[in-house]
mmCIF file of C-alpha atoms in Angstrom:
data_model
loop_
_atom_site.group_PDB
_atom_site.id
_atom_site.type_symbol
_atom_site.label_atom_id
_atom_site.label_comp_id
_atom_site.label_asym_id
_atom_site.label_seq_id
_atom_site.Cartn_x
_atom_site.Cartn_y
_atom_site.Cartn_z
ATOM 1 C CA PRO A 1 37.969 2.253 -30.458
ATOM 2 C CA LEU A 2 34.770 0.515 -28.900
ATOM 3 C CA TRP A 3 35.807 1.664 -25.263
ATOM 4 C CA HIS A 4 36.553 5.082 -26.623
ATOM 5 C CA LEU A 5 33.465 5.074 -28.471
ATOM 6 C CA VAL A 6 30.974 4.091 -25.688
ATOM 7 C CA CYS A 7 32.665 6.683 -23.030
ATOM 8 C CA SER A 8 32.700 9.754 -26.018
ATOM 9 C CA ASP A 9 30.601 12.591 -25.460
ATOM 10 C CA ALA A 10 30.271 13.078 -29.192
ATOM 11 C CA ARG A 11 27.710 11.941 -31.309
ATOM 12 C CA GLY A 12 27.447 9.755 -34.182
ATOM 13 C CA LEU A 13 30.966 7.589 -34.959
ATOM 14 C CA THR A 14 32.780 10.871 -34.633
ATOM 15 C CA PRO A 15 34.784 9.421 -31.758
ATOM 16 C CA LEU A 16 36.895 6.555 -33.924
ATOM 17 C CA ASP A 17 38.273 9.944 -36.191
ATOM 18 C CA GLU A 18 40.133 11.298 -32.637
ATOM 19 C CA ALA A 19 43.158 9.980 -32.523
ATOM 20 C CA ARG A 20 43.389 7.407 -29.260
ATOM 21 C CA PRO A 21 46.319 6.755 -27.124
ATOM 22 C CA SER A 22 48.698 3.508 -28.025
ATOM 23 C CA GLN A 23 48.678 0.719 -27.063
ATOM 24 C CA ALA A 24 49.021 -0.083 -23.226
ATOM 25 C CA THR A 25 51.652 -2.740 -22.502
ATOM 26 C CA LEU A 26 51.671 -5.422 -19.424
ATOM 27 C CA SER A 27 54.608 -4.046 -18.555
ATOM 28 C CA ARG A 28 53.597 -0.190 -18.442
ATOM 29 C CA LEU A 29 50.875 -1.438 -16.277
ATOM 30 C CA LEU A 30 52.431 -2.961 -13.675
ATOM 31 C CA ASN A 31 54.503 -0.194 -13.500
ATOM 32 C CA CYS A 32 51.899 1.953 -12.815
ATOM 33 C CA LEU A 33 50.232 -0.174 -10.160
ATOM 34 C CA GLY A 34 53.787 -1.392 -8.763
ATOM 35 C CA THR A 35 53.748 1.566 -6.312
ATOM 36 C CA ASP A 36 53.059 1.319 -2.758
ATOM 37 C CA ALA A 37 50.019 3.884 -3.018
ATOM 38 C CA ASN A 38 48.271 1.617 -5.588
ATOM 39 C CA ILE A 39 49.500 -2.211 -4.443
ATOM 40 C CA ASP A 40 47.062 -0.937 -1.594
ATOM 41 C CA THR A 41 44.403 -0.031 -3.295
ATOM 42 C CA VAL A 42 44.126 -3.206 -5.573
ATOM 43 C CA HIS A 43 44.497 -5.121 -2.686
ATOM 44 C CA GLU A 44 41.307 -3.427 -1.737
ATOM 45 C CA GLY A 45 39.757 -3.713 -4.153
ATOM 46 C CA LEU A 46 40.070 -7.283 -4.423
ATOM 47 C CA LEU A 47 38.907 -7.237 -0.735
ATOM 48 C CA ARG A 48 35.835 -5.578 -1.620
ATOM 49 C CA LEU A 49 34.787 -8.441 -5.157
ATOM 50 C CA ALA A 50 34.706 -10.899 -2.361
ATOM 51 C CA ILE A 51 32.783 -8.246 -0.038
ATOM 52 C CA TRP A 52 29.750 -7.406 -2.544
ATOM 53 C CA ARG A 53 29.213 -10.829 -3.486
ATOM 54 C CA TRP A 54 29.224 -12.134 -0.157
ATOM 55 C CA ARG A 55 26.361 -9.003 0.345
ATOM 56 C CA SER A 56 24.275 -10.322 -2.952
ATOM 57 C CA LEU A 57 23.599 -13.579 -1.447
ATOM 58 C CA PRO A 58 20.284 -13.531 0.092
ATOM 59 C CA TRP A 59 20.393 -13.006 3.943
ATOM 60 C CA ILE A 60 19.767 -16.172 5.215
ATOM 61 C CA GLN A 61 22.063 -17.789 3.374
ATOM 62 C CA ARG A 62 24.631 -15.272 4.845
ATOM 63 C CA PRO A 63 27.232 -17.217 7.765
ATOM 64 C CA ARG A 64 27.086 -15.439 11.018
ATOM 65 C CA HIS A 65 30.360 -16.246 11.185
ATOM 66 C CA VAL A 66 33.654 -17.119 8.976
ATOM 67 C CA THR A 67 36.781 -18.990 8.822
ATOM 68 C CA LEU A 68 39.795 -17.134 7.172
ATOM 69 C CA ASP A 69 42.251 -19.397 5.942
ATOM 70 C CA ILE A 70 45.981 -18.724 5.934
ATOM 71 C CA ASP A 71 48.145 -21.222 3.638
ATOM 72 C CA GLY A 72 51.171 -20.612 1.304
ATOM 73 C CA LEU A 73 50.858 -21.323 -2.741
ATOM 74 C CA PRO A 74 54.647 -22.212 -3.993
ATOM 75 C CA ILE A 75 54.829 -20.312 -7.336
ATOM 76 C CA GLU A 76 57.541 -21.949 -9.440
ATOM 77 C CA VAL A 77 59.965 -19.409 -11.395
ATOM 78 C CA PHE A 78 62.185 -19.771 -14.538
ATOM 79 C CA GLY A 79 65.221 -17.708 -14.157
ATOM 80 C CA HIS A 80 66.605 -15.877 -11.724
ATOM 81 C CA GLN A 81 64.227 -13.397 -11.163
ATOM 82 C CA SER A 82 65.145 -10.896 -7.921
ATOM 83 C CA GLY A 83 63.553 -11.738 -5.493
ATOM 84 C CA SER A 84 63.097 -15.754 -5.921
ATOM 85 C CA ALA A 85 65.198 -18.326 -4.462
ATOM 86 C CA TYR A 86 65.650 -22.271 -4.598
ATOM 87 C CA HIS A 87 63.058 -24.288 -2.085
ATOM 88 C CA GLY A 88 65.031 -27.439 -0.546
ATOM 89 C CA HIS A 89 61.455 -28.758 -0.243
ATOM 90 C CA VAL A 90 59.796 -27.915 -2.998
ATOM 91 C CA GLY A 91 62.642 -28.840 -5.109
ATOM 92 C CA SER A 92 62.270 -25.289 -7.486
ATOM 93 C CA ARG A 93 63.422 -21.410 -7.468
ATOM 94 C CA ILE A 94 59.950 -20.299 -5.972
ATOM 95 C CA TYR A 95 58.134 -17.318 -4.699
ATOM 96 C CA SER A 96 56.385 -17.858 -1.710
ATOM 97 C CA PRO A 97 53.185 -15.908 -1.336
ATOM 98 C CA LEU A 98 50.880 -16.198 1.290
ATOM 99 C CA ILE A 99 47.152 -16.344 0.567
ATOM 100 C CA ALA A 100 43.618 -16.165 2.172
ATOM 101 C CA SER A 101 40.298 -17.479 1.443
ATOM 102 C CA LEU A 102 36.931 -17.592 2.605
ATOM 103 C CA ALA A 103 35.529 -21.338 4.075
ATOM 104 C CA GLU A 104 32.610 -20.969 3.544
ATOM 105 C CA THR A 105 31.768 -18.441 0.315
ATOM 106 C CA GLY A 106 35.300 -20.034 -1.851
ATOM 107 C CA ASP A 107 36.452 -16.393 -2.083
ATOM 108 C CA LEU A 108 39.964 -15.594 -2.452
ATOM 109 C CA VAL A 109 39.990 -12.047 0.126
ATOM 110 C CA GLY A 110 43.883 -11.791 0.002
ATOM 111 C CA GLY A 111 47.701 -12.278 -1.468
ATOM 112 C CA LEU A 112 51.017 -11.316 -0.125
ATOM 113 C CA LEU A 113 53.983 -12.302 -2.436
ATOM 114 C CA ARG A 114 57.535 -13.290 -0.319
ATOM 115 C CA GLU A 115 60.923 -13.630 -1.897
ATOM 116 C CA GLY A 116 61.004 -17.803 -1.902
ATOM 117 C CA ASN A 117 64.021 -17.608 1.196
ATOM 118 C CA ALA A 118 60.991 -16.341 3.811
ATOM 119 C CA GLY A 119 59.898 -18.972 6.768
ATOM 120 C CA PRO A 120 56.185 -20.199 6.163
ATOM 121 C CA ALA A 121 55.151 -17.638 8.860
ATOM 122 C CA GLU A 122 57.040 -14.697 7.816
ATOM 123 C CA GLU A 123 55.451 -11.669 7.840
ATOM 124 C CA ALA A 124 52.044 -13.441 8.772
ATOM 125 C CA ASP A 125 51.651 -11.604 12.570
ATOM 126 C CA THR A 126 51.376 -7.606 10.521
ATOM 127 C CA TRP A 127 49.698 -8.831 7.524
ATOM 128 C CA ILE A 128 46.502 -11.503 9.486
ATOM 129 C CA PRO A 129 45.372 -9.110 11.628
ATOM 130 C CA HIS A 130 45.107 -6.434 10.065
ATOM 131 C CA LEU A 131 43.168 -8.499 7.261
ATOM 132 C CA VAL A 132 40.442 -9.700 9.780
ATOM 133 C CA GLN A 133 40.171 -5.972 10.811
ATOM 134 C CA ARG A 134 39.552 -5.301 7.283
ATOM 135 C CA LEU A 135 37.084 -8.230 6.945
ATOM 136 C CA ALA A 136 35.002 -7.984 9.511
ATOM 137 C CA GLU A 137 33.988 -4.492 9.082
ATOM 138 C CA GLY A 138 33.443 -5.313 5.730
ATOM 139 C CA LEU A 139 31.117 -7.750 6.503
ATOM 140 C CA ASN A 140 29.674 -5.864 9.730
ATOM 141 C CA LEU A 141 31.151 -8.862 12.129
ATOM 142 C CA ALA A 142 32.384 -8.475 15.609
ATOM 143 C CA ILE A 143 36.007 -9.674 15.463
ATOM 144 C CA ASP A 144 35.022 -12.992 17.211
ATOM 145 C CA GLN A 145 33.064 -13.875 14.416
ATOM 146 C CA VAL A 146 36.416 -14.389 12.048
ATOM 147 C CA LEU A 147 38.318 -17.501 12.652
ATOM 148 C CA VAL A 148 41.418 -18.132 11.169
ATOM 149 C CA ARG A 149 42.688 -21.440 10.559
ATOM 150 C CA LEU A 150 46.350 -22.032 9.869
ATOM 151 C CA ASP A 151 48.732 -24.557 9.223
ATOM 152 C CA ALA A 152 51.672 -25.985 11.785
ATOM 153 C CA GLY A 153 54.271 -23.399 9.575
ATOM 154 C CA PHE A 154 51.674 -20.430 10.978
ATOM 155 C CA THR A 155 51.070 -21.512 14.272
ATOM 156 C CA ASP A 156 54.655 -19.774 15.352
ATOM 157 C CA ASN A 157 54.808 -17.576 18.894
ATOM 158 C CA ALA A 158 55.040 -14.091 16.807
ATOM 159 C CA THR A 159 51.842 -14.767 14.801
ATOM 160 C CA LEU A 160 49.798 -16.327 17.303
ATOM 161 C CA GLU A 161 50.759 -13.844 20.072
ATOM 162 C CA ALA A 162 49.415 -10.715 17.474
ATOM 163 C CA MET A 163 45.888 -12.359 17.116
ATOM 164 C CA ASP A 164 45.701 -12.931 21.286
ATOM 165 C CA ALA A 165 46.388 -9.227 21.333
ATOM 166 C CA ARG A 166 43.460 -8.602 19.264
ATOM 167 C CA GLU A 167 41.168 -11.214 20.685
ATOM 168 C CA ILE A 168 41.284 -12.975 17.055
ATOM 169 C CA ASP A 169 40.129 -16.479 17.234
ATOM 170 C CA TYR A 170 42.429 -19.084 15.626
ATOM 171 C CA LEU A 171 43.283 -22.209 15.138
ATOM 172 C CA GLY A 172 45.968 -24.372 13.600
ATOM 173 C CA ARG A 173 48.564 -27.079 13.528
ATOM 174 C CA LEU A 174 51.071 -27.351 15.789
ATOM 175 C CA LYS A 175 54.163 -28.830 14.995
ATOM 176 C CA SER A 176 55.352 -31.945 17.884
ATOM 177 C CA ASN A 177 58.239 -31.880 19.696
ATOM 178 C CA SER A 178 59.558 -34.330 22.672
ATOM 179 C CA VAL A 179 57.909 -32.144 25.284
ATOM 180 C CA LEU A 180 54.505 -32.626 23.470
ATOM 181 C CA GLN A 181 54.876 -35.976 23.135
ATOM 182 C CA THR A 182 55.497 -36.855 27.157
ATOM 183 C CA GLN A 183 52.960 -34.752 28.225
ATOM 184 C CA ALA A 184 50.692 -36.930 25.286
ATOM 185 C CA GLU A 185 52.502 -40.387 27.165
ATOM 186 C CA PRO A 186 49.620 -40.944 29.340
ATOM 187 C CA TYR A 187 46.966 -41.331 26.477
ATOM 188 C CA LEU A 188 47.769 -43.017 23.860
ATOM 189 C CA LYS A 189 47.147 -46.509 25.107
ATOM 190 C CA ARG A 190 44.092 -48.332 23.495
ATOM 191 C CA PRO A 191 41.055 -48.270 25.176
ATOM 192 C CA ARG A 192 39.865 -51.846 26.678
ATOM 193 C CA GLY A 193 38.367 -54.348 24.652
ATOM 194 C CA ARG A 194 39.103 -55.934 21.047
ATOM 195 C CA ARG A 195 40.118 -53.938 18.332
ATOM 196 C CA PRO A 196 37.589 -52.329 15.758
ATOM 197 C CA GLU A 197 37.405 -53.354 12.353
ATOM 198 C CA THR A 198 37.428 -50.025 11.333
ATOM 199 C CA SER A 199 39.953 -46.663 11.850
ATOM 200 C CA ARG A 200 39.202 -44.897 15.838
ATOM 201 C CA GLU A 201 40.105 -41.687 17.149
ATOM 202 C CA TRP A 202 39.896 -39.538 20.304
ATOM 203 C CA CYS A 203 40.778 -36.449 21.464
ATOM 204 C CA HIS A 204 42.310 -34.832 24.957
ATOM 205 C CA ASP A 205 42.651 -31.224 25.831
ATOM 206 C CA LEU A 206 45.884 -30.165 27.606
ATOM 207 C CA ASP A 207 47.891 -26.784 28.781
ATOM 208 C CA TYR A 208 50.983 -26.681 26.875
ATOM 209 C CA GLN A 209 53.755 -23.519 26.718
ATOM 210 C CA ALA A 210 56.309 -23.855 24.776
ATOM 211 C CA GLY A 211 59.999 -21.885 25.493
ATOM 212 C CA SER A 212 59.606 -19.036 23.157
ATOM 213 C CA TRP A 213 55.086 -18.712 24.600
ATOM 214 C CA THR A 214 54.928 -16.068 27.149
ATOM 215 C CA SER A 215 51.995 -18.277 29.089
ATOM 216 C CA PRO A 216 49.969 -21.489 28.565
ATOM 217 C CA ARG A 217 47.861 -21.790 25.743
ATOM 218 C CA ARG A 218 45.088 -24.683 24.986
ATOM 219 C CA VAL A 219 46.326 -27.500 22.863
ATOM 220 C CA VAL A 220 44.349 -30.760 21.852
ATOM 221 C CA LEU A 221 46.040 -33.609 21.066
ATOM 222 C CA VAL A 222 44.395 -36.155 18.670
ATOM 223 C CA VAL A 223 45.368 -39.966 18.753
ATOM 224 C CA GLN A 224 44.078 -42.149 15.883
ATOM 225 C CA GLU A 225 44.265 -45.808 15.599
ATOM 226 C CA ASN A 226 44.483 -48.327 12.526
ATOM 227 C CA PRO A 227 43.715 -51.268 12.097
ATOM 228 C CA ASP A 228 45.845 -52.581 10.393
ATOM 229 C CA ASP A 229 49.092 -50.498 12.183
ATOM 230 C CA LEU A 230 50.538 -51.906 15.437
ATOM 231 C CA LEU A 231 51.351 -47.952 16.710
ATOM 232 C CA LEU A 232 49.112 -45.039 17.768
ATOM 233 C CA HIS A 233 49.092 -41.711 15.508
ATOM 234 C CA SER A 234 48.780 -38.715 17.321
ATOM 235 C CA PHE A 235 48.989 -35.281 16.073
ATOM 236 C CA PHE A 236 48.534 -31.795 18.158
ATOM 237 C CA LEU A 237 45.940 -28.364 17.624
ATOM 238 C CA VAL A 238 46.228 -25.325 18.866
ATOM 239 C CA THR A 239 43.975 -22.784 19.930
ATOM 240 C CA ASN A 240 42.575 -19.823 21.638
ATOM 241 C CA LEU A 241 39.145 -21.480 21.355
ATOM 242 C CA SER A 242 36.437 -22.078 24.847
ATOM 243 C CA LYS A 243 36.739 -25.712 26.149
ATOM 244 C CA LEU A 244 33.325 -24.804 26.956
ATOM 245 C CA ASP A 245 32.179 -23.334 23.329
ATOM 246 C CA TYR A 246 34.300 -26.111 21.551
ATOM 247 C CA PRO A 247 35.138 -29.021 22.905
ATOM 248 C CA ALA A 248 38.200 -31.087 21.965
ATOM 249 C CA GLU A 249 36.125 -32.914 19.078
ATOM 250 C CA LYS A 250 34.405 -29.941 17.855
ATOM 251 C CA VAL A 251 37.661 -28.443 17.598
ATOM 252 C CA LEU A 252 39.077 -31.349 15.635
ATOM 253 C CA ALA A 253 36.125 -30.912 13.068
ATOM 254 C CA LEU A 254 36.513 -27.716 12.768
ATOM 255 C CA TYR A 255 40.128 -27.778 11.590
ATOM 256 C CA ARG A 256 39.447 -31.112 8.896
ATOM 257 C CA LYS A 257 36.951 -27.871 6.608
ATOM 258 C CA ARG A 258 40.839 -26.720 6.092
ATOM 259 C CA GLY A 259 40.591 -29.120 3.001
ATOM 260 C CA LYS A 260 38.279 -26.484 1.323
ATOM 261 C CA ALA A 261 41.176 -24.007 0.721
ATOM 262 C CA GLU A 262 43.541 -26.341 -0.394
ATOM 263 C CA ALA A 263 41.148 -27.413 -2.929
ATOM 264 C CA HIS A 264 40.147 -23.149 -3.845
ATOM 265 C CA MET A 265 44.093 -22.629 -4.711
ATOM 266 C CA GLY A 266 43.970 -25.677 -6.493
ATOM 267 C CA GLU A 267 41.732 -24.516 -8.799
ATOM 268 C CA LEU A 268 43.626 -20.936 -8.688
ATOM 269 C CA LYS A 269 47.063 -22.986 -10.104
ATOM 270 C CA SER A 270 45.574 -25.832 -12.409
ATOM 271 C CA ALA A 271 42.847 -22.676 -13.684
ATOM 272 C CA LEU A 272 44.450 -19.763 -13.847
ATOM 273 C CA ASN A 273 48.085 -21.358 -14.438
ATOM 274 C CA VAL A 274 49.713 -18.609 -12.374
ATOM 275 C CA HIS A 275 52.826 -16.953 -13.399
ATOM 276 C CA LEU A 276 54.954 -14.763 -11.452
ATOM 277 C CA SER A 277 57.851 -13.842 -14.102
ATOM 278 C CA SER A 278 59.074 -9.680 -13.668
ATOM 279 C CA THR A 279 62.800 -9.631 -15.174
ATOM 280 C CA ASP A 280 64.892 -6.891 -13.457
ATOM 281 C CA ARG A 281 65.175 -4.691 -16.916
ATOM 282 C CA GLY A 282 67.691 -2.999 -16.354
ATOM 283 C CA ALA A 283 68.439 -0.487 -13.581
ATOM 284 C CA SER A 284 65.308 -2.057 -11.591
ATOM 285 C CA THR A 285 65.686 -2.857 -7.771
ATOM 286 C CA VAL A 286 64.351 -6.016 -6.020
ATOM 287 C CA GLN A 287 61.762 -4.563 -4.559
ATOM 288 C CA GLN A 288 60.551 -2.633 -7.937
ATOM 289 C CA VAL A 289 60.575 -6.332 -9.148
ATOM 290 C CA MET A 290 58.821 -8.320 -6.182
ATOM 291 C CA ALA A 291 55.991 -4.208 -6.213
ATOM 292 C CA ARG A 292 55.203 -6.174 -9.910
ATOM 293 C CA ASN A 293 55.185 -9.063 -9.092
ATOM 294 C CA GLN A 294 52.751 -8.538 -6.345
ATOM 295 C CA VAL A 295 50.479 -6.858 -8.538
ATOM 296 C CA SER A 296 50.485 -9.765 -10.853
ATOM 297 C CA LEU A 297 49.461 -12.202 -8.195
ATOM 298 C CA LEU A 298 46.568 -9.472 -7.106
ATOM 299 C CA LEU A 299 45.565 -9.650 -10.728
ATOM 300 C CA SER A 300 45.619 -13.044 -11.054
ATOM 301 C CA LEU A 301 43.030 -13.188 -7.647
ATOM 302 C CA TYR A 302 40.492 -10.920 -9.605
ATOM 303 C CA ALA A 303 40.310 -13.547 -12.272
ATOM 304 C CA TYR A 304 39.796 -16.249 -9.580
ATOM 305 C CA GLU A 305 37.365 -13.859 -7.999
ATOM 306 C CA LEU A 306 35.319 -13.449 -11.233
ATOM 307 C CA LEU A 307 35.670 -16.924 -12.609
ATOM 308 C CA HIS A 308 34.110 -17.765 -9.426
ATOM 309 C CA GLY A 309 31.606 -15.357 -9.003
ATOM 310 C CA LEU A 310 30.357 -16.642 -12.518
ATOM 311 C CA ARG A 311 30.490 -20.174 -11.555
ATOM 312 C CA CYS A 312 28.911 -19.466 -8.566
ATOM 313 C CA LEU A 313 25.669 -17.650 -10.446
ATOM 314 C CA LEU A 314 25.515 -20.824 -12.864
ATOM 315 C CA GLU A 315 25.393 -23.636 -10.088
ATOM 316 C CA ARG A 316 22.640 -21.999 -8.831
ATOM 317 C CA GLN A 317 20.679 -20.672 -12.002
ATOM 318 C CA THR A 318 21.101 -24.957 -13.621
ATOM 319 C CA ARG A 319 21.892 -26.915 -10.164
ATOM 320 C CA GLN A 320 24.598 -27.955 -11.973
ATOM 321 C CA GLY A 321 28.187 -28.611 -10.672
ATOM 322 C CA TRP A 322 30.655 -26.288 -12.259
ATOM 323 C CA SER A 323 34.227 -25.788 -12.649
ATOM 324 C CA LEU A 324 36.406 -22.763 -13.553
ATOM 325 C CA MET A 325 37.839 -24.867 -15.936
ATOM 326 C CA ARG A 326 33.780 -25.377 -17.482
ATOM 327 C CA VAL A 327 33.449 -21.424 -17.257
ATOM 328 C CA ARG A 328 36.109 -20.467 -18.737
ATOM 329 C CA GLU A 329 35.467 -23.529 -21.572
ATOM 330 C CA GLN A 330 32.165 -23.074 -21.839
ATOM 331 C CA VAL A 331 30.873 -19.707 -21.084
ATOM 332 C CA LEU A 332 33.570 -17.130 -21.666
ATOM 333 C CA LYS A 333 35.542 -19.147 -24.833
ATOM 334 C CA VAL A 334 32.953 -17.700 -27.370
ATOM 335 C CA ALA A 335 33.043 -16.173 -30.815
ATOM 336 C CA ALA A 336 31.225 -12.679 -31.009
ATOM 337 C CA THR A 337 31.530 -9.820 -33.405
ATOM 338 C CA LEU A 338 30.384 -5.912 -32.721
ATOM 339 C CA THR A 339 28.922 -3.626 -34.889
ATOM 340 C CA VAL A 340 27.692 -0.275 -34.799
ATOM 341 C CA HIS A 341 24.787 0.800 -36.425
ATOM 342 C CA ALA A 342 22.027 3.799 -35.322
ATOM 343 C CA ARG A 343 24.205 4.970 -32.439
ATOM 344 C CA ARG A 344 24.000 1.850 -30.681
ATOM 345 C CA VAL A 345 26.827 -0.806 -30.345
ATOM 346 C CA THR A 346 25.801 -5.113 -30.596
ATOM 347 C CA VAL A 347 27.260 -7.237 -29.215
ATOM 348 C CA HIS A 348 26.347 -10.774 -31.273
ATOM 349 C CA LEU A 349 27.415 -13.891 -29.384
ATOM 350 C CA GLY A 350 28.349 -17.539 -31.509
ATOM 351 C CA ALA A 351 25.767 -20.323 -31.492
ATOM 352 C CA ALA A 352 27.823 -21.732 -29.273
ATOM 353 C CA ALA A 353 26.477 -19.530 -26.400
ATOM 354 C CA ASP A 354 23.292 -19.975 -26.564
ATOM 355 C CA LYS A 355 23.253 -22.941 -24.347
ATOM 356 C CA TRP A 356 24.696 -21.069 -21.238
ATOM 357 C CA TRP A 357 24.246 -17.155 -21.781
ATOM 358 C CA PRO A 358 20.876 -17.109 -22.024
ATOM 359 C CA THR A 359 20.502 -18.569 -18.089
ATOM 360 C CA LEU A 360 23.830 -16.506 -17.099
ATOM 361 C CA LEU A 361 21.815 -12.965 -17.852
ATOM 362 C CA ARG A 362 18.719 -14.083 -16.317
ATOM 363 C CA GLY A 363 20.846 -14.441 -13.004
ATOM 364 C CA LEU A 364 23.055 -11.275 -13.456
ATOM 365 C CA PRO A 365 20.687 -8.815 -11.776
#
């Protein structure tokens, strides 16, 4: 009734006497948004929301380079929804979506739902380049100003080749194998002198070509020494960043900032408790069920973006740290009443809102 009254051109309260449509159900909404064209529009809207928030920052606070973190987010399902599958590593029946986030601002800019038995990098070779291109266009950045940061499961040949072909900078962890270990063996030696009481590490650049790669790629070997361990630890990073601009130590420092993306996705799961539970509903195909759940996933990312935008605004206004849970419990969960008088709809917020809402309203413009 409120929206019907506000959006009508009729005078006074006469719109309230008109017939209104029946209450829409979530399933009808998901069926409507689950068509191919509408899913693309919903995904574009999520990206535009992040771009709009980025452009609202003062010019001096906008980073000149952005880092796009790509990671998987297993979502457990209860039942036998079409497309879900048991995953041995997770230990439950899941869907396996991909989530993309901006490290510098904390925005979630994309989500791709995949079946539960999908490989870690499945569909990443087409989805990531398209997302990078659209993000660069929206932020008015060149392609080489967007860095893609990946986990070990996404550094397969197809994904790396797709980014190489479009000249996209990337950085990711590489799974170890016997050939890599043999190549790294000469560097797995402790420096001369007494062992330090604290941990230390050092890096080396290697050129490595896997059997499925068409050409060698730059690999950074990271060697770690802990005081209480007899053996040295090592892992590998693969990148196409130049050695001149990004020495090995700088590459390692960039990769270690990936923890921000995991923190953002942890907040997404804890604060919003994302569930994908579309059932088969009669004659629904697997594609229709997956489409409805894709929309549900994107709507959850919309909710995160709105909460995150309010959180950043409150942090700027109050100079305090805010979590998504705190924003939801202390700012959004407040009582309100609506009154209609003299052709005006007035929202009366409860006394619990007096603490933060005046500050929030001052910063909204």
